Amino acid sequence: MATAAAFGGSVEGTAQTTDGFKYTDERFADIQMLRYKVEGFDHLTLKQKTFIYYLQEAALQGRDILFDQNGRYNLRIRRLLEAIYTDYKGDRKGKFYAGLSTYLKRVWFSSGIHHHYGCEKFVPPFTADELRTAARQIAPEKLHLAAGQTVDDLCDELIPVMFDPTVMPMRVNQKDGEDLVLTSGCNYYAPGITQAEAEKFYTERKAPLDPRPVMMGMNSRLVRNADGELTERVWRVGGLYGSAIEKIVENLLAARPYADTPAQQKVIDLLVEFYRTGDLRTFDDYSIQWLKDTESLVDFNNCFTESYGDPLGMKASWEAIVNFKNLAATARTEKLSANAQWFEDHSPVDARFKKEQVKGVSAKVITAAILGGDLYPSTAIGINLPNSDWVRREHGSKSVTIGNLTDAYSKAAHGNGMDAEFVIDEATRKIINTYGDACDDLHTDLHECLGHGSGKLLPGTDPDTLKAYGSTIEEARADLFGLYYVADAKLVELGLTPNLEAYKSQYYTYMLNGLMTQLVRINLGNNIEEAHMRNRALIARWAYEHGRAEKVVELVKKKGKTYVKINDYEKLRHLFGQLLAEIQRIKSEGDYEAARRLVEDYGVKIDPALHKEVLTRYEKLHLSPYKGFINPVYKAVRDAQGRITDVTLDYSEAYDAQMLRYSRDYNTLPDVNE
Ligand code: ZN
């Protein structure tokens, strides 16, 4: 499972930070490109750098697989567009070339012709005739023509796929009542196979009493053979996508001698065996070995992983990430964990609900070194794997947050206009600019390492009593634990905050988000539904209402615009402590009625006038709702014998240059993959 970044939110601008690193790059359509920094790479050993070098090669070799999984014409369309993009003879400043450039950038971004998030086919901003005219001007040997095929034949084949709104309108169709397999444009089932046929095929093969079932169907395309019977084309060496998988295996084996531990070499061995055989039992063995390896500094995923792209939720798209532990962030979380009992003992909740023995969790923060397949360019910021239910039940899972990606999102948000529009005054903006990022991270650490693990249920309380309100209450509890302690002198003593002013950045942005800015993600007239958003509204609205008499927090009007004004930060902390105590009581006693009232009174409904105002102000900022990342470039420095003596990093490659280079150097699949 993957955690997505909050979208529609805050990222934009041309953020150039004090260290000179440029986090934002070009914009096109509804997309903003960003860059991430691989902080700490230079401090790795040569062995670790070499390991990462081969793993990132393996992570790029599978790129074509995802294009083909997302649609059977995607590779051909991408290659036709790329040929025109690079060899176009006409006016490069004209409307057609501009439209072609934007469309190709979208195809690269989505690994196909459908929107990466909404799944709908996007419309080319040029005509079919213009495309055909441009294609005719390109040297035919550049156009990937099949034997005997002319340029016009190729155009005849691809033009309806790109332009006709009735052909493959959705990559994944989830509309209830329709044949989801027949009507989805993804390439997991051969054309003509119905949903009923596919479901029957897999139901018949399921062993109903197997307590440890493999994830059937996850690594194959379902096709019809010459006799009309259904059969699987497995993605493996010697099978479908074999030429790409061979390249992946080659690089995994090159990486193997540089693995951190023998246990990690075993991970690679099992993965390679899976890629060679396609055996799903081997995949489970690999997953278990991988999740148990928590010692290695460098870690990676490179496989068929998530099944969001299959309407039946079985077939897994190919993705890859290489990463290493963020030692600074891990040191921070270890400090909190080591003091977990102190935090538990000093929290404002009733002694009856406190744990006598509390153990903090060290949240694992990682630094991404490369993104590939379904994690590129649009990516997750948190990953929790493996996905197999029985493996999770019996062996657990590995959960990480990708620190340098969340960091890039927030750095890029600086100067995007949100703060200028919504923060009340310059003094407050200054506090946010100085301490905002550090306190955000710290609040997340407190939430994850201590918040969720604190407190206990009274004997006899059923953990499921709060039902539908359970997850909102639980998130509020962890958030409040973080809010209460981010302002504590103990953090200054531990060296985690610089002074007793820093927390104000967190208090202001939390209240602003909960009372106002998170509403930009909700359409006018709707209620708040999502648990994290409900929790933030609940905390902010409750603190606002309960501090009203003393004017702790106000909503003030300036020139017709509403602003959050915090008059008394210490009293606000006291209110957070009070609500934490009440929410812990609700949880410990299983007080369903109190949970229901808190959530319904403070976390669900939106003041329509304020909502409309926030949406109008947000719209004027023209922010792109979707973001994705350009990868850094790794170069191996070799000696006369060809041995790697260093690995260097370069962040300057342009988005189109990167995509064209990938298409040239990691060109691992033929145009048609049957
Ligand atoms: Zn949480």
PDB file of N, CA and C in Angstrom, residues 65 68-70 187-189 202 217-223 232-243 245-246 273-280 303-306 310 314-318 669 673-674:
ATOM      1  N   ILE A  65       7.848  -1.554 -19.206  1.00  0.00           N
ATOM      2  CA  ILE A  65       6.826  -2.506 -18.744  1.00  0.00           C
ATOM      3  C   ILE A  65       5.561  -1.752 -18.337  1.00  0.00           C
ATOM      4  N   ASP A  68       3.456  -0.464 -21.159  1.00  0.00           N
ATOM      5  CA  ASP A  68       2.674  -1.499 -21.825  1.00  0.00           C
ATOM      6  C   ASP A  68       1.543  -2.012 -20.935  1.00  0.00           C
ATOM      7  N   GLN A  69       1.795  -2.075 -19.630  1.00  0.00           N
ATOM      8  CA  GLN A  69       0.732  -2.504 -18.717  1.00  0.00           C
ATOM      9  C   GLN A  69      -0.438  -1.512 -18.755  1.00  0.00           C
ATOM     10  N   ASN A  70      -0.111  -0.231 -18.898  1.00  0.00           N
ATOM     11  CA  ASN A  70      -1.153   0.801 -18.876  1.00  0.00           C
ATOM     12  C   ASN A  70      -1.970   0.874 -20.164  1.00  0.00           C
ATOM     13  N   ASN A 187      -3.858  -3.021 -19.910  1.00  0.00           N
ATOM     14  CA  ASN A 187      -3.449  -4.146 -20.757  1.00  0.00           C
ATOM     15  C   ASN A 187      -3.250  -5.429 -19.955  1.00  0.00           C
ATOM     16  N   TYR A 188      -4.089  -5.639 -18.936  1.00  0.00           N
ATOM     17  CA  TYR A 188      -3.931  -6.818 -18.085  1.00  0.00           C
ATOM     18  C   TYR A 188      -4.757  -8.008 -18.564  1.00  0.00           C
ATOM     19  N   TYR A 189      -5.701  -7.712 -19.449  1.00  0.00           N
ATOM     20  CA  TYR A 189      -6.552  -8.759 -20.014  1.00  0.00           C
ATOM     21  C   TYR A 189      -6.595  -8.528 -21.513  1.00  0.00           C
ATOM     22  N   TYR A 202     -10.204 -17.177 -12.302  1.00  0.00           N
ATOM     23  CA  TYR A 202      -9.452 -17.132 -11.042  1.00  0.00           C
ATOM     24  C   TYR A 202     -10.190 -17.802  -9.882  1.00  0.00           C
ATOM     25  N   GLY A 217      -2.560 -14.384 -10.008  1.00  0.00           N
ATOM     26  CA  GLY A 217      -2.782 -13.484 -11.136  1.00  0.00           C
ATOM     27  C   GLY A 217      -1.965 -12.214 -11.114  1.00  0.00           C
ATOM     28  N   MET A 218      -1.192 -11.967 -10.060  1.00  0.00           N
ATOM     29  CA  MET A 218      -0.533 -10.664  -9.924  1.00  0.00           C
ATOM     30  C   MET A 218       0.578 -10.421 -10.944  1.00  0.00           C
ATOM     31  N   ASN A 219       1.151 -11.483 -11.526  1.00  0.00           N
ATOM     32  CA  ASN A 219       2.292 -11.278 -12.430  1.00  0.00           C
ATOM     33  C   ASN A 219       2.052 -11.848 -13.821  1.00  0.00           C
ATOM     34  N   SER A 220       0.859 -11.615 -14.349  1.00  0.00           N
ATOM     35  CA  SER A 220       0.578 -12.148 -15.684  1.00  0.00           C
ATOM     36  C   SER A 220      -0.514 -11.355 -16.384  1.00  0.00           C
ATOM     37  N   ARG A 221      -0.563 -11.521 -17.713  1.00  0.00           N
ATOM     38  CA  ARG A 221      -1.705 -11.027 -18.482  1.00  0.00           C
ATOM     39  C   ARG A 221      -2.584 -12.238 -18.797  1.00  0.00           C
ATOM     40  N   LEU A 222      -3.886 -12.043 -18.692  1.00  0.00           N
ATOM     41  CA  LEU A 222      -4.809 -13.110 -19.050  1.00  0.00           C
ATOM     42  C   LEU A 222      -5.117 -12.998 -20.547  1.00  0.00           C
ATOM     43  N   VAL A 223      -4.877 -14.096 -21.292  1.00  0.00           N
ATOM     44  CA  VAL A 223      -5.084 -14.060 -22.753  1.00  0.00           C
ATOM     45  C   VAL A 223      -5.905 -15.276 -23.194  1.00  0.00           C
ATOM     46  N   GLU A 232      -2.706 -17.809 -18.837  1.00  0.00           N
ATOM     47  CA  GLU A 232      -1.897 -16.670 -18.378  1.00  0.00           C
ATOM     48  C   GLU A 232      -0.590 -16.572 -19.156  1.00  0.00           C
ATOM     49  N   ARG A 233      -0.254 -15.327 -19.538  1.00  0.00           N
ATOM     50  CA  ARG A 233       1.094 -15.060 -20.079  1.00  0.00           C
ATOM     51  C   ARG A 233       1.873 -14.432 -18.935  1.00  0.00           C
ATOM     52  N   VAL A 234       2.790 -15.199 -18.347  1.00  0.00           N
ATOM     53  CA  VAL A 234       3.467 -14.752 -17.125  1.00  0.00           C
ATOM     54  C   VAL A 234       4.608 -13.795 -17.457  1.00  0.00           C
ATOM     55  N   TRP A 235       4.760 -12.757 -16.636  1.00  0.00           N
ATOM     56  CA  TRP A 235       5.838 -11.781 -16.799  1.00  0.00           C
ATOM     57  C   TRP A 235       7.084 -12.344 -16.121  1.00  0.00           C
ATOM     58  N   ARG A 236       8.006 -12.849 -16.898  1.00  0.00           N
ATOM     59  CA  ARG A 236       9.225 -13.425 -16.325  1.00  0.00           C
ATOM     60  C   ARG A 236      10.278 -13.567 -17.422  1.00  0.00           C
ATOM     61  N   VAL A 237      11.493 -13.918 -17.010  1.00  0.00           N
ATOM     62  CA  VAL A 237      12.537 -14.194 -17.992  1.00  0.00           C
ATOM     63  C   VAL A 237      12.034 -15.317 -18.894  1.00  0.00           C
ATOM     64  N   GLY A 238      12.078 -15.116 -20.203  1.00  0.00           N
ATOM     65  CA  GLY A 238      11.584 -16.126 -21.133  1.00  0.00           C
ATOM     66  C   GLY A 238      10.089 -16.027 -21.384  1.00  0.00           C
ATOM     67  N   GLY A 239       9.396 -15.169 -20.631  1.00  0.00           N
ATOM     68  CA  GLY A 239       7.958 -15.005 -20.821  1.00  0.00           C
ATOM     69  C   GLY A 239       7.649 -13.612 -21.334  1.00  0.00           C
ATOM     70  N   LEU A 240       6.425 -13.140 -21.067  1.00  0.00           N
ATOM     71  CA  LEU A 240       6.052 -11.788 -21.466  1.00  0.00           C
ATOM     72  C   LEU A 240       6.932 -10.786 -20.707  1.00  0.00           C
ATOM     73  N   TYR A 241       7.350  -9.732 -21.360  1.00  0.00           N
ATOM     74  CA  TYR A 241       8.259  -8.704 -20.807  1.00  0.00           C
ATOM     75  C   TYR A 241       9.646  -9.277 -20.472  1.00  0.00           C
ATOM     76  N   GLY A 242       9.957 -10.449 -21.020  1.00  0.00           N
ATOM     77  CA  GLY A 242      11.216 -11.128 -20.699  1.00  0.00           C
ATOM     78  C   GLY A 242      12.454 -10.277 -20.979  1.00  0.00           C
ATOM     79  N   SER A 243      12.435  -9.515 -22.099  1.00  0.00           N
ATOM     80  CA  SER A 243      13.646  -8.758 -22.444  1.00  0.00           C
ATOM     81  C   SER A 243      13.922  -7.647 -21.427  1.00  0.00           C
ATOM     82  N   ILE A 245      12.863  -7.789 -18.194  1.00  0.00           N
ATOM     83  CA  ILE A 245      13.156  -8.457 -16.921  1.00  0.00           C
ATOM     84  C   ILE A 245      14.594  -8.993 -16.905  1.00  0.00           C
ATOM     85  N   GLU A 246      15.066  -9.456 -18.060  1.00  0.00           N
ATOM     86  CA  GLU A 246      16.470  -9.898 -18.133  1.00  0.00           C
ATOM     87  C   GLU A 246      17.430  -8.777 -17.758  1.00  0.00           C
ATOM     88  N   GLU A 273      15.150 -15.215  -8.462  1.00  0.00           N
ATOM     89  CA  GLU A 273      14.495 -16.504  -8.724  1.00  0.00           C
ATOM     90  C   GLU A 273      13.040 -16.282  -9.141  1.00  0.00           C
ATOM     91  N   PHE A 274      12.388 -15.343  -8.473  1.00  0.00           N
ATOM     92  CA  PHE A 274      10.995 -15.033  -8.839  1.00  0.00           C
ATOM     93  C   PHE A 274      10.922 -14.476 -10.261  1.00  0.00           C
ATOM     94  N   TYR A 275      11.824 -13.548 -10.590  1.00  0.00           N
ATOM     95  CA  TYR A 275      11.822 -12.988 -11.937  1.00  0.00           C
ATOM     96  C   TYR A 275      12.095 -14.081 -12.986  1.00  0.00           C
ATOM     97  N   ARG A 276      12.871 -15.103 -12.606  1.00  0.00           N
ATOM     98  CA  ARG A 276      13.184 -16.160 -13.574  1.00  0.00           C
ATOM     99  C   ARG A 276      12.050 -17.165 -13.725  1.00  0.00           C
ATOM    100  N   THR A 277      11.389 -17.497 -12.613  1.00  0.00           N
ATOM    101  CA  THR A 277      10.385 -18.563 -12.663  1.00  0.00           C
ATOM    102  C   THR A 277       8.953 -18.048 -12.709  1.00  0.00           C
ATOM    103  N   GLY A 278       8.724 -16.849 -12.152  1.00  0.00           N
ATOM    104  CA  GLY A 278       7.348 -16.354 -12.039  1.00  0.00           C
ATOM    105  C   GLY A 278       6.551 -17.077 -10.965  1.00  0.00           C
ATOM    106  N   ASP A 279       7.236 -17.888 -10.132  1.00  0.00           N
ATOM    107  CA  ASP A 279       6.558 -18.698  -9.117  1.00  0.00           C
ATOM    108  C   ASP A 279       6.112 -17.818  -7.938  1.00  0.00           C
ATOM    109  N   LEU A 280       4.802 -17.779  -7.682  1.00  0.00           N
ATOM    110  CA  LEU A 280       4.269 -16.868  -6.667  1.00  0.00           C
ATOM    111  C   LEU A 280       4.606 -17.287  -5.234  1.00  0.00           C
ATOM    112  N   CYS A 303       9.687  -4.586  -8.331  1.00  0.00           N
ATOM    113  CA  CYS A 303       8.845  -5.732  -8.676  1.00  0.00           C
ATOM    114  C   CYS A 303       7.450  -5.299  -9.104  1.00  0.00           C
ATOM    115  N   PHE A 304       6.609  -6.273  -9.382  1.00  0.00           N
ATOM    116  CA  PHE A 304       5.186  -6.051  -9.610  1.00  0.00           C
ATOM    117  C   PHE A 304       4.559  -5.883  -8.239  1.00  0.00           C
ATOM    118  N   THR A 305       3.976  -4.709  -7.958  1.00  0.00           N
ATOM    119  CA  THR A 305       3.705  -4.384  -6.566  1.00  0.00           C
ATOM    120  C   THR A 305       2.257  -4.014  -6.257  1.00  0.00           C
ATOM    121  N   GLU A 306       1.775  -2.915  -6.829  1.00  0.00           N
ATOM    122  CA  GLU A 306       0.446  -2.421  -6.440  1.00  0.00           C
ATOM    123  C   GLU A 306      -0.591  -2.767  -7.507  1.00  0.00           C
ATOM    124  N   ASP A 310      -5.574  -2.338 -11.971  1.00  0.00           N
ATOM    125  CA  ASP A 310      -6.400  -3.425 -12.490  1.00  0.00           C
ATOM    126  C   ASP A 310      -7.804  -3.269 -11.914  1.00  0.00           C
ATOM    127  N   MET A 314      -6.134  -7.349  -9.030  1.00  0.00           N
ATOM    128  CA  MET A 314      -5.240  -8.504  -8.897  1.00  0.00           C
ATOM    129  C   MET A 314      -3.867  -8.256  -9.509  1.00  0.00           C
ATOM    130  N   LYS A 315      -3.885  -7.755 -10.743  1.00  0.00           N
ATOM    131  CA  LYS A 315      -2.650  -7.591 -11.521  1.00  0.00           C
ATOM    132  C   LYS A 315      -1.838  -6.425 -10.963  1.00  0.00           C
ATOM    133  N   ALA A 316      -0.537  -6.665 -10.775  1.00  0.00           N
ATOM    134  CA  ALA A 316       0.277  -5.651 -10.112  1.00  0.00           C
ATOM    135  C   ALA A 316       1.144  -4.900 -11.110  1.00  0.00           C
ATOM    136  N   SER A 317       1.132  -3.580 -11.013  1.00  0.00           N
ATOM    137  CA  SER A 317       1.964  -2.763 -11.887  1.00  0.00           C
ATOM    138  C   SER A 317       3.407  -2.822 -11.404  1.00  0.00           C
ATOM    139  N   TRP A 318       4.320  -2.635 -12.352  1.00  0.00           N
ATOM    140  CA  TRP A 318       5.740  -2.709 -12.006  1.00  0.00           C
ATOM    141  C   TRP A 318       6.210  -1.377 -11.431  1.00  0.00           C
ATOM    142  N   LEU A 669      11.717  -2.989 -24.324  1.00  0.00           N
ATOM    143  CA  LEU A 669      10.629  -3.808 -24.879  1.00  0.00           C
ATOM    144  C   LEU A 669      10.371  -3.476 -26.343  1.00  0.00           C
ATOM    145  N   ASN A 673       3.810  -6.201 -27.592  1.00  0.00           N
ATOM    146  CA  ASN A 673       4.123  -7.257 -26.624  1.00  0.00           C
ATOM    147  C   ASN A 673       2.925  -8.185 -26.476  1.00  0.00           C
ATOM    148  N   GLU A 674       2.974  -9.302 -27.228  1.00  0.00           N
ATOM    149  CA  GLU A 674       1.848 -10.254 -27.168  1.00  0.00           C
ATOM    150  C   GLU A 674       2.277 -11.543 -26.504  1.00  0.00           C
TER     151      GLU A 674
END
